[in-house]
């Protein structure tokens, strides 16, 4: 059986990656899925990561999670787009909570966020509005990827 590589793209402060990996721990133990978690790359912890053999360049699935602690979404745009154009299936979870828009600074941040979100949606095969929904979609996508891989040389 060929292993499915899932790249976890998104904010690095809330620990959402741990929830995704825990929900799919049985598949990891069986050797069905491998996760690439950019938090474990010590080279540039807060900047866009360089390519390596387990990046979105080689991922079967890129799972992007947008959270309020990651309002810029620039790196996620790159990661999801890179995965999409390298034939990975892409899943986007939009779990952003609207900010209080009382200041002009917050209004500008929200405009930028919406621009990135509209771009991300064009390179996403599937979209969810919560992490549990995204995990459910990811499980289905892993199953479909296993089937596709079993029929490819």
Short mmCIF file of N, CA and C in Angstrom, two decimals:
data_model
loop_
_atom_site.label_atom_id
_atom_site.label_comp_id
_atom_site.label_asym_id
_atom_site.label_seq_id
_atom_site.Cartn_x
_atom_site.Cartn_y
_atom_site.Cartn_z
N UNK A 1 0.84 -1.18 0.00
CA UNK A 1 0.00 0.00 0.00
C UNK A 1 0.89 1.24 0.00
N UNK A 2 0.51 2.23 -0.81
CA UNK A 2 1.25 3.48 -0.89
C UNK A 2 0.73 4.43 0.18
N UNK A 3 1.66 5.13 0.83
CA UNK A 3 1.30 6.07 1.89
C UNK A 3 0.81 7.38 1.31
N UNK A 4 -0.19 7.97 1.94
CA UNK A 4 -0.74 9.27 1.55
C UNK A 4 -0.03 10.34 2.38
N UNK A 5 0.60 11.30 1.69
CA UNK A 5 1.28 12.40 2.38
C UNK A 5 0.33 13.58 2.47
N UNK A 6 0.05 14.01 3.72
CA UNK A 6 -0.83 15.16 3.98
C UNK A 6 0.02 16.30 4.53
N UNK A 7 0.02 17.42 3.83
CA UNK A 7 0.73 18.62 4.26
C UNK A 7 -0.25 19.50 5.02
N UNK A 8 0.13 19.90 6.23
CA UNK A 8 -0.73 20.72 7.09
C UNK A 8 -0.32 22.19 6.98
N UNK A 9 -1.13 22.99 6.32
CA UNK A 9 -0.82 24.40 6.08
C UNK A 9 -1.72 25.28 6.93
N UNK A 10 -1.15 26.29 7.56
CA UNK A 10 -1.96 27.22 8.33
C UNK A 10 -1.23 27.74 9.54
N UNK A 11 -1.96 28.41 10.40
CA UNK A 11 -1.39 29.02 11.60
C UNK A 11 -0.68 28.01 12.48
N UNK A 12 0.28 28.50 13.24
CA UNK A 12 1.11 27.61 14.05
C UNK A 12 1.00 27.88 15.54
N UNK A 13 -0.04 28.54 15.96
CA UNK A 13 -0.13 28.90 17.38
C UNK A 13 -1.17 28.13 18.17
N UNK A 14 -2.26 27.71 17.55
CA UNK A 14 -3.36 27.11 18.31
C UNK A 14 -3.23 25.60 18.50
N UNK A 15 -2.36 24.94 17.74
CA UNK A 15 -2.21 23.50 17.88
C UNK A 15 -3.26 22.69 17.12
N UNK A 16 -3.92 23.30 16.15
CA UNK A 16 -4.94 22.59 15.36
C UNK A 16 -4.36 21.36 14.67
N UNK A 17 -3.06 21.41 14.31
CA UNK A 17 -2.42 20.28 13.64
C UNK A 17 -2.47 19.03 14.51
N UNK A 18 -2.28 19.22 15.83
CA UNK A 18 -2.32 18.07 16.75
C UNK A 18 -3.70 17.42 16.75
N UNK A 19 -4.75 18.24 16.65
CA UNK A 19 -6.11 17.70 16.61
C UNK A 19 -6.34 16.88 15.34
N UNK A 20 -5.84 17.37 14.22
CA UNK A 20 -5.99 16.65 12.96
C UNK A 20 -5.25 15.32 13.03
N UNK A 21 -4.00 15.37 13.48
CA UNK A 21 -3.20 14.14 13.54
C UNK A 21 -3.78 13.15 14.54
N UNK A 22 -4.29 13.63 15.66
CA UNK A 22 -4.90 12.73 16.65
C UNK A 22 -6.15 12.06 16.09
N UNK A 23 -6.94 12.80 15.33
CA UNK A 23 -8.17 12.25 14.76
C UNK A 23 -7.88 11.15 13.73
N UNK A 24 -6.68 11.19 13.16
CA UNK A 24 -6.31 10.22 12.12
C UNK A 24 -5.16 9.33 12.56
N UNK A 25 -4.95 9.24 13.87
CA UNK A 25 -3.83 8.47 14.42
C UNK A 25 -3.87 7.01 13.97
N UNK A 26 -5.05 6.41 13.91
CA UNK A 26 -5.13 5.00 13.50
C UNK A 26 -4.60 4.80 12.08
N UNK A 27 -4.86 5.73 11.18
CA UNK A 27 -4.35 5.64 9.81
C UNK A 27 -2.84 5.83 9.76
N UNK A 28 -2.31 6.70 10.63
CA UNK A 28 -0.86 6.90 10.69
C UNK A 28 -0.18 5.63 11.20
N UNK A 29 -0.72 5.04 12.25
CA UNK A 29 -0.15 3.82 12.83
C UNK A 29 -0.16 2.68 11.80
N UNK A 30 -1.22 2.60 11.00
CA UNK A 30 -1.32 1.56 9.97
C UNK A 30 -0.40 1.82 8.79
N UNK A 31 0.23 3.00 8.75
CA UNK A 31 1.11 3.34 7.64
C UNK A 31 0.38 3.85 6.42
N UNK A 32 -0.89 4.20 6.58
CA UNK A 32 -1.70 4.68 5.47
C UNK A 32 -1.42 6.15 5.18
N UNK A 33 -1.14 6.92 6.23
CA UNK A 33 -0.96 8.35 6.08
C UNK A 33 0.28 8.82 6.82
N UNK A 34 0.95 9.81 6.22
CA UNK A 34 2.07 10.50 6.84
C UNK A 34 1.74 11.98 6.80
N UNK A 35 2.05 12.68 7.87
CA UNK A 35 1.78 14.11 7.94
C UNK A 35 3.07 14.89 7.84
N UNK A 36 3.03 16.00 7.11
CA UNK A 36 4.12 16.96 7.17
C UNK A 36 3.57 18.17 7.91
N UNK A 37 4.13 18.41 9.07
CA UNK A 37 3.71 19.51 9.94
C UNK A 37 4.82 20.56 9.92
N UNK A 38 4.62 21.70 9.25
CA UNK A 38 5.67 22.71 9.16
C UNK A 38 6.21 23.21 10.50
N UNK A 39 5.47 23.00 11.58
CA UNK A 39 5.98 23.43 12.89
C UNK A 39 7.23 22.66 13.27
N UNK A 40 7.42 21.47 12.70
CA UNK A 40 8.57 20.66 13.07
C UNK A 40 9.81 21.01 12.26
N UNK A 41 9.68 21.93 11.30
CA UNK A 41 10.82 22.36 10.50
C UNK A 41 11.53 23.49 11.23
N UNK A 42 12.70 23.22 11.81
CA UNK A 42 13.36 24.24 12.64
C UNK A 42 14.10 25.32 11.86
N UNK A 43 14.16 25.21 10.54
CA UNK A 43 14.98 26.15 9.76
C UNK A 43 14.49 27.59 9.87
N UNK A 44 13.22 27.82 9.66
CA UNK A 44 12.65 29.16 9.71
C UNK A 44 11.26 29.08 10.33
N UNK A 45 11.17 29.01 11.64
CA UNK A 45 9.88 28.72 12.27
C UNK A 45 8.76 29.70 11.97
N UNK A 46 9.03 30.95 11.72
CA UNK A 46 7.94 31.90 11.49
C UNK A 46 7.86 32.41 10.05
N UNK A 47 8.71 31.88 9.15
CA UNK A 47 8.70 32.33 7.77
C UNK A 47 8.28 31.19 6.86
N UNK A 48 8.08 31.51 5.61
CA UNK A 48 7.73 30.48 4.65
C UNK A 48 8.86 29.46 4.56
N UNK A 49 8.53 28.20 4.57
CA UNK A 49 9.52 27.14 4.60
C UNK A 49 10.05 26.79 3.22
N UNK A 50 11.34 26.46 3.15
CA UNK A 50 11.91 26.03 1.87
C UNK A 50 11.39 24.64 1.49
N UNK A 51 11.50 24.31 0.23
CA UNK A 51 11.07 23.00 -0.25
C UNK A 51 11.89 21.90 0.40
N UNK A 52 11.28 20.81 0.66
CA UNK A 52 11.98 19.59 1.04
C UNK A 52 11.15 18.42 0.55
N UNK A 53 11.63 17.23 0.75
CA UNK A 53 10.96 16.06 0.16
C UNK A 53 9.56 15.83 0.67
N UNK A 54 9.18 16.40 1.80
CA UNK A 54 7.83 16.21 2.32
C UNK A 54 7.00 17.48 2.28
N UNK A 55 7.33 18.38 1.37
CA UNK A 55 6.59 19.63 1.30
C UNK A 55 5.32 19.47 0.47
N UNK A 56 4.62 20.57 0.27
CA UNK A 56 3.43 20.54 -0.56
C UNK A 56 3.77 20.17 -1.99
N UNK A 57 5.02 20.29 -2.38
CA UNK A 57 5.44 19.93 -3.73
C UNK A 57 5.19 18.44 -4.01
N UNK A 58 5.28 17.61 -2.98
CA UNK A 58 5.10 16.16 -3.12
C UNK A 58 3.87 15.63 -2.38
N UNK A 59 3.10 16.52 -1.82
CA UNK A 59 1.95 16.09 -1.03
C UNK A 59 0.85 15.52 -1.91
N UNK A 60 0.15 14.55 -1.37
CA UNK A 60 -1.05 14.04 -2.03
C UNK A 60 -2.24 14.91 -1.69
N UNK A 61 -2.23 15.46 -0.47
CA UNK A 61 -3.30 16.33 0.02
C UNK A 61 -2.67 17.49 0.77
N UNK A 62 -3.12 18.70 0.48
CA UNK A 62 -2.73 19.87 1.27
C UNK A 62 -3.97 20.31 2.03
N UNK A 63 -3.86 20.28 3.36
CA UNK A 63 -4.97 20.63 4.24
C UNK A 63 -4.66 21.99 4.84
N UNK A 64 -5.41 23.01 4.44
CA UNK A 64 -5.18 24.37 4.93
C UNK A 64 -6.23 24.78 5.94
N UNK A 65 -5.76 25.31 7.07
CA UNK A 65 -6.67 25.73 8.13
C UNK A 65 -6.44 27.20 8.44
N UNK A 66 -7.46 28.02 8.19
CA UNK A 66 -7.38 29.46 8.47
C UNK A 66 -7.99 29.74 9.83
N UNK A 67 -7.21 30.33 10.69
CA UNK A 67 -7.69 30.67 12.03
C UNK A 67 -7.40 32.14 12.30
N UNK A 68 -8.04 32.68 13.29
CA UNK A 68 -7.90 34.11 13.59
C UNK A 68 -6.48 34.51 13.98
N UNK A 69 -5.68 33.57 14.50
CA UNK A 69 -4.31 33.93 14.87
C UNK A 69 -3.41 34.00 13.64
N UNK A 70 -3.94 33.69 12.47
CA UNK A 70 -3.18 33.72 11.22
C UNK A 70 -3.93 34.58 10.20
N UNK A 71 -4.05 35.89 10.46
CA UNK A 71 -4.91 36.72 9.63
C UNK A 71 -4.36 37.02 8.23
N UNK A 72 -3.06 36.95 8.02
CA UNK A 72 -2.51 37.35 6.72
C UNK A 72 -2.80 36.33 5.63
N UNK A 73 -2.65 35.06 5.93
CA UNK A 73 -2.96 33.96 5.01
C UNK A 73 -2.07 33.90 3.78
N UNK A 74 -1.02 34.69 3.73
CA UNK A 74 -0.14 34.72 2.56
C UNK A 74 0.53 33.37 2.32
N UNK A 75 1.14 32.80 3.34
CA UNK A 75 1.84 31.52 3.16
C UNK A 75 0.87 30.40 2.78
N UNK A 76 -0.34 30.42 3.36
CA UNK A 76 -1.32 29.40 3.01
C UNK A 76 -1.70 29.51 1.54
N UNK A 77 -1.78 30.72 1.01
CA UNK A 77 -2.05 30.89 -0.42
C UNK A 77 -0.98 30.17 -1.24
N UNK A 78 0.26 30.35 -0.86
CA UNK A 78 1.37 29.72 -1.58
C UNK A 78 1.30 28.20 -1.44
N UNK A 79 1.07 27.72 -0.23
CA UNK A 79 1.06 26.28 0.02
C UNK A 79 -0.09 25.58 -0.70
N UNK A 80 -1.29 26.13 -0.62
CA UNK A 80 -2.43 25.53 -1.30
C UNK A 80 -2.29 25.62 -2.82
N UNK A 81 -1.81 26.76 -3.31
CA UNK A 81 -1.61 26.91 -4.75
C UNK A 81 -0.54 25.94 -5.24
N UNK A 82 0.56 25.84 -4.51
CA UNK A 82 1.62 24.91 -4.88
C UNK A 82 1.12 23.48 -4.92
N UNK A 83 0.37 23.08 -3.91
CA UNK A 83 -0.19 21.75 -3.89
C UNK A 83 -1.14 21.52 -5.05
N UNK A 84 -2.01 22.48 -5.29
CA UNK A 84 -3.00 22.38 -6.37
C UNK A 84 -2.31 22.17 -7.72
N UNK A 85 -1.30 22.97 -8.00
CA UNK A 85 -0.62 22.89 -9.29
C UNK A 85 0.32 21.69 -9.40
N UNK A 86 0.61 21.06 -8.27
CA UNK A 86 1.39 19.82 -8.28
C UNK A 86 0.48 18.61 -8.15
N UNK A 87 -0.80 18.82 -8.44
CA UNK A 87 -1.81 17.76 -8.52
C UNK A 87 -2.22 17.17 -7.17
N UNK A 88 -1.97 17.88 -6.09
CA UNK A 88 -2.47 17.44 -4.78
C UNK A 88 -3.94 17.83 -4.68
N UNK A 89 -4.69 17.08 -3.91
CA UNK A 89 -6.05 17.48 -3.56
C UNK A 89 -5.91 18.54 -2.47
N UNK A 90 -6.72 19.55 -2.51
CA UNK A 90 -6.61 20.64 -1.54
C UNK A 90 -7.92 20.81 -0.78
N UNK A 91 -7.76 20.95 0.52
CA UNK A 91 -8.90 21.15 1.41
C UNK A 91 -8.64 22.42 2.20
N UNK A 92 -9.62 23.30 2.21
CA UNK A 92 -9.49 24.56 2.93
C UNK A 92 -10.55 24.65 4.01
N UNK A 93 -10.10 24.91 5.23
CA UNK A 93 -11.02 25.09 6.35
C UNK A 93 -10.99 26.57 6.74
N UNK A 94 -12.11 27.24 6.56
CA UNK A 94 -12.23 28.66 6.90
C UNK A 94 -12.88 28.76 8.28
N UNK A 95 -12.05 28.87 9.29
CA UNK A 95 -12.54 28.97 10.67
C UNK A 95 -12.23 30.36 11.24
N UNK A 96 -12.11 31.35 10.35
CA UNK A 96 -11.83 32.71 10.79
C UNK A 96 -13.06 33.32 11.43
N UNK A 97 -12.85 33.99 12.51
CA UNK A 97 -13.92 34.69 13.19
C UNK A 97 -13.82 36.17 12.82
N UNK A 98 -14.91 36.78 12.35
CA UNK A 98 -14.84 38.20 12.00
C UNK A 98 -14.36 39.04 13.18
N UNK A 99 -13.43 39.90 12.88
CA UNK A 99 -12.88 40.78 13.91
C UNK A 99 -13.83 41.95 14.17
N UNK A 100 -13.67 42.57 15.31
CA UNK A 100 -14.39 43.79 15.60
C UNK A 100 -13.83 44.87 14.67
N UNK A 101 -14.64 45.40 13.80
CA UNK A 101 -14.17 46.32 12.76
C UNK A 101 -14.33 47.79 13.14
N UNK A 102 -14.02 48.13 14.36
CA UNK A 102 -14.22 49.50 14.82
C UNK A 102 -13.12 50.45 14.35
N UNK A 103 -11.94 49.95 14.03
CA UNK A 103 -10.85 50.83 13.62
C UNK A 103 -10.57 50.66 12.13
N UNK A 104 -9.98 51.69 11.53
CA UNK A 104 -9.64 51.62 10.11
C UNK A 104 -8.59 50.54 9.86
N UNK A 105 -7.72 50.31 10.84
CA UNK A 105 -6.71 49.26 10.74
C UNK A 105 -7.36 47.88 10.62
N UNK A 106 -8.36 47.63 11.43
CA UNK A 106 -9.09 46.34 11.40
C UNK A 106 -9.85 46.18 10.09
N UNK A 107 -10.41 47.26 9.58
CA UNK A 107 -11.13 47.21 8.31
C UNK A 107 -10.17 46.84 7.18
N UNK A 108 -8.98 47.42 7.18
CA UNK A 108 -7.97 47.09 6.15
C UNK A 108 -7.51 45.64 6.27
N UNK A 109 -7.31 45.16 7.50
CA UNK A 109 -6.93 43.75 7.71
C UNK A 109 -8.01 42.83 7.14
N UNK A 110 -9.26 43.15 7.38
CA UNK A 110 -10.36 42.32 6.90
C UNK A 110 -10.43 42.32 5.37
N UNK A 111 -10.14 43.46 4.73
CA UNK A 111 -10.11 43.52 3.27
C UNK A 111 -9.02 42.60 2.72
N UNK A 112 -7.84 42.64 3.34
CA UNK A 112 -6.74 41.77 2.91
C UNK A 112 -7.12 40.31 3.11
N UNK A 113 -7.69 40.01 4.25
CA UNK A 113 -8.09 38.64 4.56
C UNK A 113 -9.08 38.13 3.52
N UNK A 114 -10.07 38.94 3.17
CA UNK A 114 -11.07 38.53 2.18
C UNK A 114 -10.45 38.31 0.81
N UNK A 115 -9.47 39.13 0.47
CA UNK A 115 -8.79 38.96 -0.82
C UNK A 115 -8.05 37.62 -0.85
N UNK A 116 -7.35 37.30 0.21
CA UNK A 116 -6.65 36.01 0.28
C UNK A 116 -7.65 34.85 0.27
N UNK A 117 -8.73 35.00 1.03
CA UNK A 117 -9.73 33.94 1.08
C UNK A 117 -10.32 33.66 -0.29
N UNK A 118 -10.62 34.71 -1.05
CA UNK A 118 -11.20 34.49 -2.37
C UNK A 118 -10.20 33.78 -3.28
N UNK A 119 -8.93 34.07 -3.13
CA UNK A 119 -7.92 33.38 -3.94
C UNK A 119 -7.78 31.93 -3.50
N UNK A 120 -7.71 31.70 -2.21
CA UNK A 120 -7.56 30.34 -1.69
C UNK A 120 -8.71 29.46 -2.16
N UNK A 121 -9.91 30.00 -2.18
CA UNK A 121 -11.07 29.22 -2.59
C UNK A 121 -10.97 28.76 -4.04
N UNK A 122 -10.26 29.51 -4.90
CA UNK A 122 -10.14 29.10 -6.30
C UNK A 122 -9.20 27.91 -6.48
N UNK A 123 -8.32 27.66 -5.53
CA UNK A 123 -7.39 26.52 -5.64
C UNK A 123 -7.71 25.43 -4.63
N UNK A 124 -8.91 25.46 -4.08
CA UNK A 124 -9.33 24.45 -3.11
C UNK A 124 -10.36 23.52 -3.74
N UNK A 125 -10.11 22.24 -3.65
CA UNK A 125 -11.06 21.26 -4.16
C UNK A 125 -12.28 21.15 -3.24
N UNK A 126 -12.03 21.24 -1.94
CA UNK A 126 -13.12 21.12 -0.96
C UNK A 126 -12.95 22.22 0.08
N UNK A 127 -14.08 22.64 0.67
CA UNK A 127 -14.05 23.69 1.69
C UNK A 127 -14.91 23.28 2.87
N UNK A 128 -14.44 23.63 4.07
CA UNK A 128 -15.18 23.37 5.30
C UNK A 128 -15.22 24.66 6.11
N UNK A 129 -16.16 24.72 7.06
CA UNK A 129 -16.28 25.92 7.90
C UNK A 129 -15.92 25.65 9.36
N UNK A 130 -15.45 24.43 9.65
CA UNK A 130 -14.99 24.12 11.00
C UNK A 130 -13.94 23.03 10.91
N UNK A 131 -13.12 22.93 11.94
CA UNK A 131 -12.09 21.89 11.95
C UNK A 131 -12.68 20.49 11.94
N UNK A 132 -13.71 20.18 12.74
CA UNK A 132 -14.29 18.83 12.66
C UNK A 132 -14.82 18.48 11.26
N UNK A 133 -15.46 19.45 10.61
CA UNK A 133 -15.94 19.20 9.25
C UNK A 133 -14.76 18.96 8.30
N UNK A 134 -13.70 19.74 8.46
CA UNK A 134 -12.51 19.58 7.63
C UNK A 134 -11.85 18.22 7.83
N UNK A 135 -11.80 17.76 9.07
CA UNK A 135 -11.23 16.44 9.37
C UNK A 135 -12.05 15.34 8.71
N UNK A 136 -13.36 15.48 8.73
CA UNK A 136 -14.24 14.51 8.08
C UNK A 136 -13.98 14.47 6.57
N UNK A 137 -13.86 15.64 5.96
CA UNK A 137 -13.55 15.72 4.52
C UNK A 137 -12.18 15.11 4.26
N UNK A 138 -11.21 15.39 5.14
CA UNK A 138 -9.86 14.84 4.97
C UNK A 138 -9.88 13.31 5.01
N UNK A 139 -10.62 12.73 5.93
CA UNK A 139 -10.73 11.26 6.00
C UNK A 139 -11.25 10.70 4.69
N UNK A 140 -12.30 11.31 4.15
CA UNK A 140 -12.86 10.86 2.87
C UNK A 140 -11.83 11.00 1.74
N UNK A 141 -11.13 12.12 1.74
CA UNK A 141 -10.15 12.38 0.70
C UNK A 141 -8.98 11.40 0.77
N UNK A 142 -8.58 11.03 1.97
CA UNK A 142 -7.52 10.03 2.13
C UNK A 142 -7.98 8.70 1.52
N UNK A 143 -9.21 8.31 1.80
CA UNK A 143 -9.75 7.07 1.23
C UNK A 143 -9.75 7.11 -0.29
N UNK A 144 -10.18 8.22 -0.87
CA UNK A 144 -10.19 8.36 -2.33
C UNK A 144 -8.77 8.33 -2.90
N UNK A 145 -7.84 8.94 -2.20
CA UNK A 145 -6.45 8.96 -2.65
C UNK A 145 -5.85 7.56 -2.62
N UNK A 146 -6.18 6.78 -1.60
CA UNK A 146 -5.70 5.40 -1.53
C UNK A 146 -6.21 4.61 -2.75
N UNK A 147 -7.46 4.80 -3.09
CA UNK A 147 -8.02 4.11 -4.26
C UNK A 147 -7.30 4.54 -5.53
N UNK A 148 -7.12 5.86 -5.71
CA UNK A 148 -6.41 6.36 -6.90
C UNK A 148 -5.00 5.79 -6.99
N UNK A 149 -4.29 5.78 -5.85
CA UNK A 149 -2.91 5.28 -5.85
C UNK A 149 -2.84 3.78 -6.13
N UNK A 150 -3.84 3.04 -5.72
CA UNK A 150 -3.80 1.60 -5.95
C UNK A 150 -3.99 1.25 -7.42
N UNK A 151 -4.55 2.18 -8.20
CA UNK A 151 -4.74 1.94 -9.62
C UNK A 151 -3.66 2.61 -10.48
N UNK A 152 -2.74 3.36 -9.87
CA UNK A 152 -1.69 3.99 -10.64
C UNK A 152 -0.41 3.16 -10.54
N UNK A 153 0.44 3.25 -11.57
CA UNK A 153 1.67 2.44 -11.55
C UNK A 153 2.65 2.85 -10.49
#
